[in-house]
Amino acid sequence: MPAYKRILLKLSGEALMGDDAYGINRATIVRMVREVRQVTDQGVEVAVVIGGGNIFRGVAGGSVGMDRATADYMGMLATVMNSLALADTMRQEGMTARVMSAISIEQVVEPYVRPKALQYLEEGKVVVFAAGTGNPFFTTDTAAALRGAEIGAELVLKATKVDGVYTADPAKDPDAKRYENITFDEAIARNLQVMDATAFALCRDQKLPIKVFSIFKPGALERVVRGENEGTLVHV
Ligand SMILES: Nc1ncnc2c1ncn2[C@@H]1O[C@H](COP(=O)(O)OP(=O)(O)OP(=O)(O)O)[C@@H](O)[C@H]1O
Ligand SMILES: O=c1ccn([C@@H]2O[C@H](COP(=O)(O)O)[C@@H](O)[C@H]2O)c(=O)[nH]1
């Protein structure tokens, strides 16, 4: 039995690369979509925000010397590409998804209109929120917190490359220890980089809990949705 009726799933853009150096790995995106299908099949309403780190980030190497806002708009466009790929893969897997963009690009995807998004969710369609918040100097983690609050999600699920929140970046520090749960205040005070502080602060203020877990661990998403012990819970 699912423990939640409506969730906001933040999917790592970087994880989409799989073992490739760049872009979207076909087998990886199909695997991710099948994980999502396991929870939509149980009647859970799912909205998705996907990152753009597999293509472009405003603050990454490829943007050195660029105007920051311009680079950030490129990053937002990268998330539109990932959103289109995700929705199309969902279609191929027999699901119905709608992409809604925070920036105007109407020949490609429909604009984000909150009541329309709520209608799609009530109809059982997956809604993919593209282009982050629509503003430079933000991230898709903050977009996940924002849209999660707007649609009344009960939980934000951050599906990423690591299996929870650690005392330090586990990709860099082999001695890092994983938290089972941690408060927003502690995550912000310790400057834990798994999500940005803006996203943590927004979720804290809206009392919207976050689960951080690995997108590479088969069945982990379904276990989180069932309320089982998986990943790290960040809470008020
Ligand atoms: N304290 C920490 N605990 C867990 N992970 C951490 C921590 N500090 C840094 N990280 C790193 O943060 C990464 C997740 O953050 P980030 O949002 O950059 O990734 P993502 O979700 O894969 O990105 P995107 O969707 O932007 O492509 C992890 O892969 C991990 O290496
Ligand atoms: O609200 C937003 C969301 C994203 N951006 C830019 O896009 C890239 C990719 O997003 P990630 O969250 O890093 O995956 C990000 O680096 C920003 O450059 C944005 O400007 N505003």
Short mmCIF file of N, CA and C in Angstrom, two decimals, residues 30-102:
data_model
loop_
_atom_site.label_atom_id
_atom_site.label_comp_id
_atom_site.label_asym_id
_atom_site.label_seq_id
_atom_site.Cartn_x
_atom_site.Cartn_y
_atom_site.Cartn_z
N VAL A 30 15.22 4.31 -19.61
CA VAL A 30 14.15 3.29 -19.61
C VAL A 30 14.04 2.69 -18.21
N ARG A 31 15.20 2.41 -17.60
CA ARG A 31 15.20 1.83 -16.25
C ARG A 31 14.51 2.78 -15.25
N MET A 32 14.85 4.07 -15.36
CA MET A 32 14.26 5.07 -14.45
C MET A 32 12.75 5.11 -14.62
N VAL A 33 12.31 5.13 -15.87
CA VAL A 33 10.87 5.23 -16.16
C VAL A 33 10.14 4.00 -15.60
N ARG A 34 10.76 2.83 -15.72
CA ARG A 34 10.10 1.62 -15.18
C ARG A 34 9.97 1.69 -13.67
N GLU A 35 10.93 2.32 -13.02
CA GLU A 35 10.84 2.51 -11.56
C GLU A 35 9.64 3.42 -11.25
N VAL A 36 9.48 4.48 -12.04
CA VAL A 36 8.37 5.41 -11.82
C VAL A 36 7.03 4.69 -12.06
N ARG A 37 7.02 3.85 -13.08
CA ARG A 37 5.78 3.15 -13.41
C ARG A 37 5.31 2.25 -12.26
N GLN A 38 6.26 1.69 -11.55
CA GLN A 38 5.89 0.84 -10.41
C GLN A 38 5.02 1.60 -9.41
N VAL A 39 5.25 2.92 -9.29
CA VAL A 39 4.44 3.67 -8.31
C VAL A 39 3.17 4.27 -8.94
N THR A 40 3.25 4.66 -10.22
CA THR A 40 2.00 5.16 -10.84
C THR A 40 0.98 4.03 -10.98
N ASP A 41 1.46 2.82 -11.19
CA ASP A 41 0.56 1.66 -11.30
C ASP A 41 -0.22 1.43 -10.01
N GLN A 42 0.31 1.95 -8.90
CA GLN A 42 -0.39 1.79 -7.61
C GLN A 42 -1.32 2.96 -7.31
N GLY A 43 -1.49 3.85 -8.31
CA GLY A 43 -2.44 4.95 -8.15
C GLY A 43 -1.86 6.21 -7.52
N VAL A 44 -0.54 6.23 -7.34
CA VAL A 44 0.09 7.43 -6.76
C VAL A 44 0.18 8.51 -7.84
N GLU A 45 -0.18 9.74 -7.49
CA GLU A 45 -0.06 10.85 -8.44
C GLU A 45 1.38 11.35 -8.41
N VAL A 46 2.01 11.38 -9.59
CA VAL A 46 3.44 11.68 -9.64
C VAL A 46 3.72 12.90 -10.52
N ALA A 47 4.37 13.89 -9.92
CA ALA A 47 4.91 15.01 -10.70
C ALA A 47 6.44 14.88 -10.64
N VAL A 48 7.08 15.26 -11.75
CA VAL A 48 8.53 15.07 -11.85
C VAL A 48 9.22 16.38 -12.19
N VAL A 49 10.35 16.61 -11.55
CA VAL A 49 11.29 17.66 -11.98
C VAL A 49 12.58 16.94 -12.29
N ILE A 50 13.14 17.20 -13.48
CA ILE A 50 14.41 16.54 -13.81
C ILE A 50 15.50 17.60 -13.97
N GLY A 51 16.71 17.28 -13.51
CA GLY A 51 17.84 18.20 -13.59
C GLY A 51 18.41 18.26 -15.00
N GLY A 52 19.49 19.01 -15.13
CA GLY A 52 20.11 19.17 -16.45
C GLY A 52 21.60 18.90 -16.46
N GLY A 53 22.10 18.37 -15.34
CA GLY A 53 23.55 18.21 -15.17
C GLY A 53 24.23 17.30 -16.18
N ASN A 54 23.46 16.47 -16.88
CA ASN A 54 24.04 15.61 -17.92
C ASN A 54 24.30 16.38 -19.21
N ILE A 55 23.77 17.61 -19.31
CA ILE A 55 23.92 18.40 -20.54
C ILE A 55 24.63 19.73 -20.24
N PHE A 56 24.08 20.51 -19.33
CA PHE A 56 24.66 21.85 -19.07
C PHE A 56 24.24 22.36 -17.70
N ARG A 57 25.20 22.91 -16.99
CA ARG A 57 24.92 23.61 -15.73
C ARG A 57 25.48 25.01 -15.84
N GLY A 58 24.74 25.98 -15.32
CA GLY A 58 25.18 27.37 -15.38
C GLY A 58 26.53 27.61 -14.71
N VAL A 59 26.85 26.80 -13.70
CA VAL A 59 28.09 27.06 -12.97
C VAL A 59 29.18 26.02 -13.30
N ALA A 60 29.04 25.27 -14.38
CA ALA A 60 30.02 24.22 -14.69
C ALA A 60 31.07 24.71 -15.68
N GLY A 61 32.04 23.80 -15.96
CA GLY A 61 33.18 24.13 -16.82
C GLY A 61 32.80 24.77 -18.15
N GLY A 62 31.75 24.24 -18.79
CA GLY A 62 31.37 24.71 -20.12
C GLY A 62 30.91 26.16 -20.15
N SER A 63 30.64 26.73 -18.97
CA SER A 63 30.12 28.09 -18.94
C SER A 63 31.16 29.11 -18.47
N VAL A 64 32.42 28.70 -18.36
CA VAL A 64 33.47 29.61 -17.86
C VAL A 64 33.52 30.87 -18.74
N GLY A 65 33.48 32.02 -18.10
CA GLY A 65 33.56 33.29 -18.84
C GLY A 65 32.22 33.79 -19.34
N MET A 66 31.20 32.94 -19.25
CA MET A 66 29.88 33.37 -19.76
C MET A 66 29.17 34.25 -18.74
N ASP A 67 28.25 35.06 -19.22
CA ASP A 67 27.33 35.77 -18.34
C ASP A 67 26.50 34.72 -17.60
N ARG A 68 26.43 34.82 -16.28
CA ARG A 68 25.81 33.77 -15.46
C ARG A 68 24.35 33.52 -15.83
N ALA A 69 23.60 34.60 -16.03
CA ALA A 69 22.17 34.41 -16.33
C ALA A 69 21.99 33.68 -17.67
N THR A 70 22.82 34.04 -18.66
CA THR A 70 22.73 33.37 -19.97
C THR A 70 23.03 31.88 -19.81
N ALA A 71 24.08 31.60 -19.04
CA ALA A 71 24.45 30.19 -18.82
C ALA A 71 23.32 29.45 -18.10
N ASP A 72 22.68 30.13 -17.16
CA ASP A 72 21.58 29.49 -16.43
C ASP A 72 20.39 29.22 -17.36
N TYR A 73 20.11 30.14 -18.29
CA TYR A 73 19.02 29.87 -19.23
C TYR A 73 19.37 28.65 -20.09
N MET A 74 20.66 28.51 -20.45
CA MET A 74 21.06 27.30 -21.20
C MET A 74 20.80 26.05 -20.35
N GLY A 75 21.11 26.15 -19.05
CA GLY A 75 20.85 25.02 -18.15
C GLY A 75 19.37 24.68 -18.11
N MET A 76 18.53 25.72 -18.06
CA MET A 76 17.07 25.47 -18.03
C MET A 76 16.62 24.78 -19.32
N LEU A 77 17.21 25.21 -20.47
CA LEU A 77 16.85 24.56 -21.74
C LEU A 77 17.29 23.10 -21.73
N ALA A 78 18.42 22.82 -21.06
CA ALA A 78 18.86 21.42 -20.94
C ALA A 78 17.81 20.59 -20.22
N THR A 79 17.17 21.19 -19.20
CA THR A 79 16.14 20.42 -18.47
C THR A 79 14.91 20.20 -19.34
N VAL A 80 14.67 21.13 -20.30
CA VAL A 80 13.54 20.91 -21.22
C VAL A 80 13.83 19.69 -22.09
N MET A 81 15.06 19.57 -22.56
CA MET A 81 15.42 18.40 -23.39
C MET A 81 15.25 17.11 -22.59
N ASN A 82 15.75 17.12 -21.35
CA ASN A 82 15.60 15.91 -20.52
C ASN A 82 14.13 15.59 -20.26
N SER A 83 13.33 16.64 -20.06
CA SER A 83 11.90 16.43 -19.78
C SER A 83 11.21 15.80 -20.99
N LEU A 84 11.56 16.29 -22.20
CA LEU A 84 10.96 15.73 -23.41
C LEU A 84 11.35 14.27 -23.57
N ALA A 85 12.63 13.98 -23.32
CA ALA A 85 13.11 12.59 -23.44
C ALA A 85 12.39 11.70 -22.42
N LEU A 86 12.21 12.22 -21.22
CA LEU A 86 11.56 11.45 -20.16
C LEU A 86 10.10 11.16 -20.52
N ALA A 87 9.39 12.21 -20.95
CA ALA A 87 7.97 12.03 -21.28
C ALA A 87 7.81 11.09 -22.47
N ASP A 88 8.71 11.18 -23.42
CA ASP A 88 8.61 10.29 -24.58
C ASP A 88 8.88 8.84 -24.19
N THR A 89 9.86 8.65 -23.30
CA THR A 89 10.13 7.29 -22.83
C THR A 89 8.92 6.77 -22.05
N MET A 90 8.28 7.65 -21.29
CA MET A 90 7.07 7.23 -20.55
C MET A 90 6.00 6.78 -21.54
N ARG A 91 5.85 7.55 -22.61
CA ARG A 91 4.87 7.18 -23.65
C ARG A 91 5.18 5.78 -24.19
N GLN A 92 6.45 5.54 -24.49
CA GLN A 92 6.84 4.22 -25.03
C GLN A 92 6.57 3.10 -24.03
N GLU A 93 6.59 3.44 -22.76
CA GLU A 93 6.36 2.44 -21.71
C GLU A 93 4.89 2.36 -21.31
N GLY A 94 4.02 3.01 -22.11
CA GLY A 94 2.57 2.88 -21.87
C GLY A 94 2.01 3.84 -20.85
N MET A 95 2.78 4.87 -20.48
CA MET A 95 2.29 5.84 -19.50
C MET A 95 1.86 7.12 -20.24
N THR A 96 1.09 7.97 -19.56
CA THR A 96 0.73 9.25 -20.16
C THR A 96 1.39 10.36 -19.36
N ALA A 97 2.18 11.17 -20.04
CA ALA A 97 2.90 12.25 -19.36
C ALA A 97 2.67 13.56 -20.11
N ARG A 98 2.70 14.65 -19.36
CA ARG A 98 2.59 15.99 -19.95
C ARG A 98 3.76 16.82 -19.44
N VAL A 99 4.42 17.51 -20.38
CA VAL A 99 5.53 18.39 -20.00
C VAL A 99 5.01 19.81 -19.92
N MET A 100 5.34 20.51 -18.84
CA MET A 100 4.95 21.92 -18.67
C MET A 100 6.20 22.73 -18.37
N SER A 101 6.39 23.80 -19.15
CA SER A 101 7.64 24.55 -19.01
C SER A 101 7.44 25.86 -18.25
N ALA A 102 8.44 26.18 -17.43
CA ALA A 102 8.41 27.45 -16.67
C ALA A 102 8.85 28.63 -17.53
#
